[in-house]
Short mmCIF file of N, CA and C in Angstrom, two decimals:
data_model
loop_
_atom_site.label_atom_id
_atom_site.label_comp_id
_atom_site.label_asym_id
_atom_site.label_seq_id
_atom_site.Cartn_x
_atom_site.Cartn_y
_atom_site.Cartn_z
N MET M 21 -17.34 -10.96 -0.10
CA MET M 21 -16.54 -11.80 -0.96
C MET M 21 -16.96 -11.69 -2.43
N ASP M 22 -18.25 -11.44 -2.66
CA ASP M 22 -18.72 -11.35 -4.05
C ASP M 22 -18.02 -10.23 -4.79
N ASN M 23 -17.80 -9.09 -4.10
CA ASN M 23 -17.11 -7.96 -4.72
C ASN M 23 -15.67 -8.36 -5.09
N ILE M 24 -15.02 -9.10 -4.22
CA ILE M 24 -13.64 -9.52 -4.48
C ILE M 24 -13.61 -10.53 -5.63
N LYS M 25 -14.57 -11.44 -5.64
CA LYS M 25 -14.65 -12.41 -6.76
C LYS M 25 -14.82 -11.67 -8.08
N GLN M 26 -15.62 -10.61 -8.07
CA GLN M 26 -15.83 -9.83 -9.29
C GLN M 26 -14.54 -9.13 -9.72
N LEU M 27 -13.80 -8.61 -8.76
CA LEU M 27 -12.52 -7.97 -9.09
C LEU M 27 -11.56 -8.97 -9.74
N ILE M 28 -11.51 -10.17 -9.20
CA ILE M 28 -10.64 -11.20 -9.78
C ILE M 28 -11.10 -11.52 -11.19
N TYR M 29 -12.40 -11.69 -11.36
CA TYR M 29 -12.97 -12.00 -12.67
C TYR M 29 -12.63 -10.91 -13.69
N GLU M 30 -12.67 -9.67 -13.25
CA GLU M 30 -12.39 -8.53 -14.14
C GLU M 30 -10.90 -8.29 -14.34
N GLY M 31 -10.07 -9.06 -13.65
CA GLY M 31 -8.62 -8.89 -13.80
C GLY M 31 -8.04 -7.77 -12.98
N LYS M 32 -8.81 -7.25 -12.03
CA LYS M 32 -8.32 -6.19 -11.15
C LYS M 32 -7.66 -6.85 -9.95
N LEU M 33 -6.55 -7.49 -10.23
CA LEU M 33 -5.93 -8.40 -9.26
C LEU M 33 -5.26 -7.67 -8.10
N GLU M 34 -4.59 -6.57 -8.37
CA GLU M 34 -3.94 -5.83 -7.28
C GLU M 34 -4.97 -5.34 -6.27
N GLU M 35 -6.09 -4.84 -6.76
CA GLU M 35 -7.15 -4.37 -5.86
C GLU M 35 -7.77 -5.54 -5.10
N ALA M 36 -7.97 -6.65 -5.77
CA ALA M 36 -8.53 -7.84 -5.11
C ALA M 36 -7.59 -8.31 -4.00
N ILE M 37 -6.31 -8.36 -4.29
CA ILE M 37 -5.34 -8.81 -3.29
C ILE M 37 -5.31 -7.83 -2.11
N ARG M 38 -5.36 -6.54 -2.41
CA ARG M 38 -5.35 -5.54 -1.34
C ARG M 38 -6.57 -5.74 -0.42
N GLN M 39 -7.74 -5.92 -1.02
CA GLN M 39 -8.95 -6.13 -0.22
C GLN M 39 -8.90 -7.47 0.54
N LEU M 40 -8.36 -8.50 -0.10
CA LEU M 40 -8.25 -9.78 0.58
C LEU M 40 -7.30 -9.70 1.76
N ASP M 41 -6.18 -9.02 1.58
CA ASP M 41 -5.24 -8.88 2.69
C ASP M 41 -5.87 -8.15 3.87
N ALA M 42 -6.66 -7.11 3.56
CA ALA M 42 -7.35 -6.37 4.63
C ALA M 42 -8.38 -7.27 5.31
N TYR M 43 -9.10 -8.04 4.54
CA TYR M 43 -10.11 -8.94 5.10
C TYR M 43 -9.46 -10.02 5.96
N ILE M 44 -8.37 -10.59 5.46
CA ILE M 44 -7.67 -11.65 6.19
C ILE M 44 -7.07 -11.11 7.48
N ALA M 45 -6.63 -9.86 7.48
CA ALA M 45 -6.08 -9.27 8.70
C ALA M 45 -7.13 -9.26 9.82
N GLU M 46 -8.39 -9.08 9.45
CA GLU M 46 -9.47 -9.06 10.42
C GLU M 46 -10.08 -10.45 10.66
N HIS M 47 -9.96 -11.33 9.65
CA HIS M 47 -10.57 -12.66 9.71
C HIS M 47 -9.55 -13.71 9.26
N PRO M 48 -8.50 -13.95 10.05
CA PRO M 48 -7.42 -14.83 9.60
C PRO M 48 -7.85 -16.29 9.38
N GLU M 49 -8.98 -16.69 9.91
CA GLU M 49 -9.44 -18.07 9.74
C GLU M 49 -10.46 -18.22 8.61
N ALA M 50 -10.58 -17.22 7.75
CA ALA M 50 -11.52 -17.27 6.63
C ALA M 50 -10.88 -18.01 5.46
N ASP M 51 -11.13 -19.32 5.40
CA ASP M 51 -10.47 -20.13 4.38
C ASP M 51 -10.84 -19.69 2.96
N GLU M 52 -12.07 -19.22 2.75
CA GLU M 52 -12.45 -18.76 1.41
C GLU M 52 -11.61 -17.58 0.97
N ALA M 53 -11.30 -16.68 1.89
CA ALA M 53 -10.46 -15.52 1.56
C ALA M 53 -9.05 -15.97 1.16
N TRP M 54 -8.51 -16.93 1.89
CA TRP M 54 -7.19 -17.46 1.54
C TRP M 54 -7.22 -18.13 0.16
N TYR M 55 -8.29 -18.87 -0.10
CA TYR M 55 -8.44 -19.53 -1.40
C TYR M 55 -8.51 -18.49 -2.53
N LEU M 56 -9.32 -17.47 -2.34
CA LEU M 56 -9.43 -16.41 -3.36
C LEU M 56 -8.10 -15.68 -3.53
N ARG M 57 -7.40 -15.48 -2.44
CA ARG M 57 -6.08 -14.84 -2.51
C ARG M 57 -5.14 -15.69 -3.37
N GLY M 58 -5.21 -17.00 -3.17
CA GLY M 58 -4.42 -17.91 -4.00
C GLY M 58 -4.77 -17.78 -5.47
N ASN M 59 -6.07 -17.70 -5.76
CA ASN M 59 -6.49 -17.54 -7.15
C ASN M 59 -5.98 -16.25 -7.76
N ALA M 60 -6.06 -15.17 -6.99
CA ALA M 60 -5.59 -13.88 -7.50
C ALA M 60 -4.09 -13.92 -7.76
N TYR M 61 -3.34 -14.47 -6.83
CA TYR M 61 -1.89 -14.55 -7.04
C TYR M 61 -1.53 -15.49 -8.19
N ARG M 62 -2.31 -16.55 -8.35
CA ARG M 62 -2.06 -17.47 -9.48
C ARG M 62 -2.21 -16.71 -10.79
N LYS M 63 -3.22 -15.86 -10.86
CA LYS M 63 -3.45 -15.10 -12.09
C LYS M 63 -2.37 -14.06 -12.35
N THR M 64 -1.68 -13.62 -11.29
CA THR M 64 -0.55 -12.69 -11.48
C THR M 64 0.74 -13.46 -11.77
N GLU M 65 0.65 -14.79 -11.73
CA GLU M 65 1.77 -15.70 -11.91
C GLU M 65 2.78 -15.63 -10.77
N ASP M 66 2.32 -15.17 -9.61
CA ASP M 66 3.14 -15.26 -8.40
C ASP M 66 2.76 -16.59 -7.74
N PHE M 67 3.34 -17.65 -8.28
CA PHE M 67 2.92 -18.99 -7.91
C PHE M 67 3.28 -19.36 -6.47
N GLN M 68 4.36 -18.81 -5.95
CA GLN M 68 4.71 -19.10 -4.56
C GLN M 68 3.67 -18.55 -3.60
N GLN M 69 3.25 -17.31 -3.84
CA GLN M 69 2.20 -16.73 -3.00
C GLN M 69 0.88 -17.50 -3.16
N ALA M 70 0.59 -17.92 -4.38
CA ALA M 70 -0.63 -18.69 -4.62
C ALA M 70 -0.59 -20.00 -3.83
N LEU M 71 0.50 -20.72 -3.93
CA LEU M 71 0.62 -21.99 -3.21
C LEU M 71 0.54 -21.78 -1.70
N ASN M 72 1.20 -20.76 -1.20
CA ASN M 72 1.16 -20.48 0.24
C ASN M 72 -0.27 -20.16 0.69
N SER M 73 -1.00 -19.41 -0.12
CA SER M 73 -2.38 -19.07 0.22
C SER M 73 -3.27 -20.31 0.20
N TYR M 74 -3.08 -21.14 -0.80
CA TYR M 74 -3.85 -22.39 -0.86
C TYR M 74 -3.55 -23.27 0.35
N LEU M 75 -2.28 -23.35 0.72
CA LEU M 75 -1.91 -24.17 1.89
C LEU M 75 -2.57 -23.65 3.16
N LYS M 76 -2.61 -22.34 3.31
CA LYS M 76 -3.26 -21.76 4.50
C LYS M 76 -4.76 -22.08 4.50
N ALA M 77 -5.39 -21.98 3.34
CA ALA M 77 -6.82 -22.32 3.25
C ALA M 77 -7.05 -23.78 3.62
N MET M 78 -6.18 -24.67 3.16
CA MET M 78 -6.31 -26.10 3.46
C MET M 78 -6.05 -26.39 4.93
N GLU M 79 -5.14 -25.64 5.52
CA GLU M 79 -4.86 -25.79 6.95
C GLU M 79 -6.11 -25.46 7.78
N ILE M 80 -6.82 -24.43 7.37
CA ILE M 80 -8.03 -24.00 8.07
C ILE M 80 -9.18 -24.97 7.78
N ASN M 81 -9.31 -25.35 6.52
CA ASN M 81 -10.42 -26.23 6.11
C ASN M 81 -9.90 -27.24 5.09
N PRO M 82 -9.63 -28.46 5.54
CA PRO M 82 -9.10 -29.48 4.62
C PRO M 82 -10.01 -29.77 3.42
N ASP M 83 -11.29 -29.43 3.52
CA ASP M 83 -12.22 -29.65 2.41
C ASP M 83 -12.33 -28.45 1.48
N SER M 84 -11.51 -27.46 1.69
CA SER M 84 -11.53 -26.26 0.86
C SER M 84 -11.22 -26.62 -0.60
N PRO M 85 -11.82 -25.89 -1.54
CA PRO M 85 -11.45 -26.08 -2.95
C PRO M 85 -9.98 -25.76 -3.21
N ALA M 86 -9.33 -25.15 -2.24
CA ALA M 86 -7.90 -24.86 -2.37
C ALA M 86 -7.09 -26.14 -2.51
N ALA M 87 -7.58 -27.24 -1.96
CA ALA M 87 -6.86 -28.51 -2.07
C ALA M 87 -6.72 -28.92 -3.53
N ASP M 88 -7.81 -28.83 -4.28
CA ASP M 88 -7.75 -29.16 -5.71
C ASP M 88 -6.90 -28.16 -6.47
N ALA M 89 -7.06 -26.88 -6.15
CA ALA M 89 -6.28 -25.84 -6.82
C ALA M 89 -4.79 -26.04 -6.58
N TYR M 90 -4.43 -26.40 -5.34
CA TYR M 90 -3.03 -26.64 -5.00
C TYR M 90 -2.47 -27.79 -5.82
N GLN M 91 -3.20 -28.89 -5.88
CA GLN M 91 -2.72 -30.06 -6.63
C GLN M 91 -2.56 -29.74 -8.11
N ILE M 92 -3.54 -29.06 -8.67
CA ILE M 92 -3.47 -28.71 -10.09
C ILE M 92 -2.29 -27.79 -10.37
N LEU M 93 -2.12 -26.77 -9.54
CA LEU M 93 -1.03 -25.83 -9.76
C LEU M 93 0.33 -26.50 -9.61
N THR M 94 0.49 -27.38 -8.63
CA THR M 94 1.78 -28.06 -8.49
C THR M 94 2.06 -28.95 -9.70
N LYS M 95 1.04 -29.59 -10.24
CA LYS M 95 1.24 -30.41 -11.45
C LYS M 95 1.64 -29.54 -12.64
N ILE M 96 1.00 -28.40 -12.79
CA ILE M 96 1.35 -27.49 -13.88
C ILE M 96 2.79 -27.01 -13.72
N LEU M 97 3.16 -26.64 -12.51
CA LEU M 97 4.53 -26.16 -12.29
C LEU M 97 5.55 -27.27 -12.49
N ASP M 98 5.23 -28.48 -12.07
CA ASP M 98 6.12 -29.62 -12.33
C ASP M 98 6.32 -29.81 -13.83
N TYR M 99 5.24 -29.73 -14.59
CA TYR M 99 5.32 -29.89 -16.04
C TYR M 99 6.15 -28.76 -16.65
N ARG M 100 5.89 -27.54 -16.24
CA ARG M 100 6.65 -26.39 -16.76
C ARG M 100 8.14 -26.53 -16.47
N ASN M 101 8.45 -26.94 -15.25
CA ASN M 101 9.85 -27.06 -14.87
C ASN M 101 10.54 -28.17 -15.65
N LYS M 102 9.85 -29.24 -15.96
CA LYS M 102 10.43 -30.30 -16.78
C LYS M 102 10.75 -29.78 -18.16
N GLU M 103 9.86 -28.94 -18.71
CA GLU M 103 10.09 -28.36 -20.02
C GLU M 103 11.32 -27.45 -20.01
N VAL M 104 11.54 -26.77 -18.92
CA VAL M 104 12.69 -25.88 -18.81
C VAL M 104 13.99 -26.70 -18.83
N TYR M 105 13.97 -27.84 -18.16
CA TYR M 105 15.19 -28.63 -18.03
C TYR M 105 15.33 -29.69 -19.12
N ASN M 106 14.30 -29.91 -19.93
CA ASN M 106 14.33 -30.90 -21.00
C ASN M 106 13.96 -30.26 -22.34
N PRO M 107 14.87 -29.55 -22.93
CA PRO M 107 14.52 -28.85 -24.19
C PRO M 107 14.28 -29.82 -25.34
#
C-alpha cells in the first residue's frame, strides 16, 4: 500500500488506480484499498467513482477514514451544485 500511496502523492493517479484495482481483485475486503481508490478518483475529479469507493470501504469497515472523506466530498459537491444553480 505504501507504493500506491506514493503514486497518489506524486499524482500518478492512473497507475495508482490500476494497481488498486488489481489489489482489490485479489483482496476485495481490503477497506484501505477501497479508501485509497476513492482518494485517487477524487483527485481525478471522477467524484462518482470516489464516492462509490468510499461507500465500499465503509461497508467493509464502518470506522474507515472513508466515512469522513465521503461526508466531506458530499458537502463539497452539494456546495458546488448550489453554485451551479444559483448564479
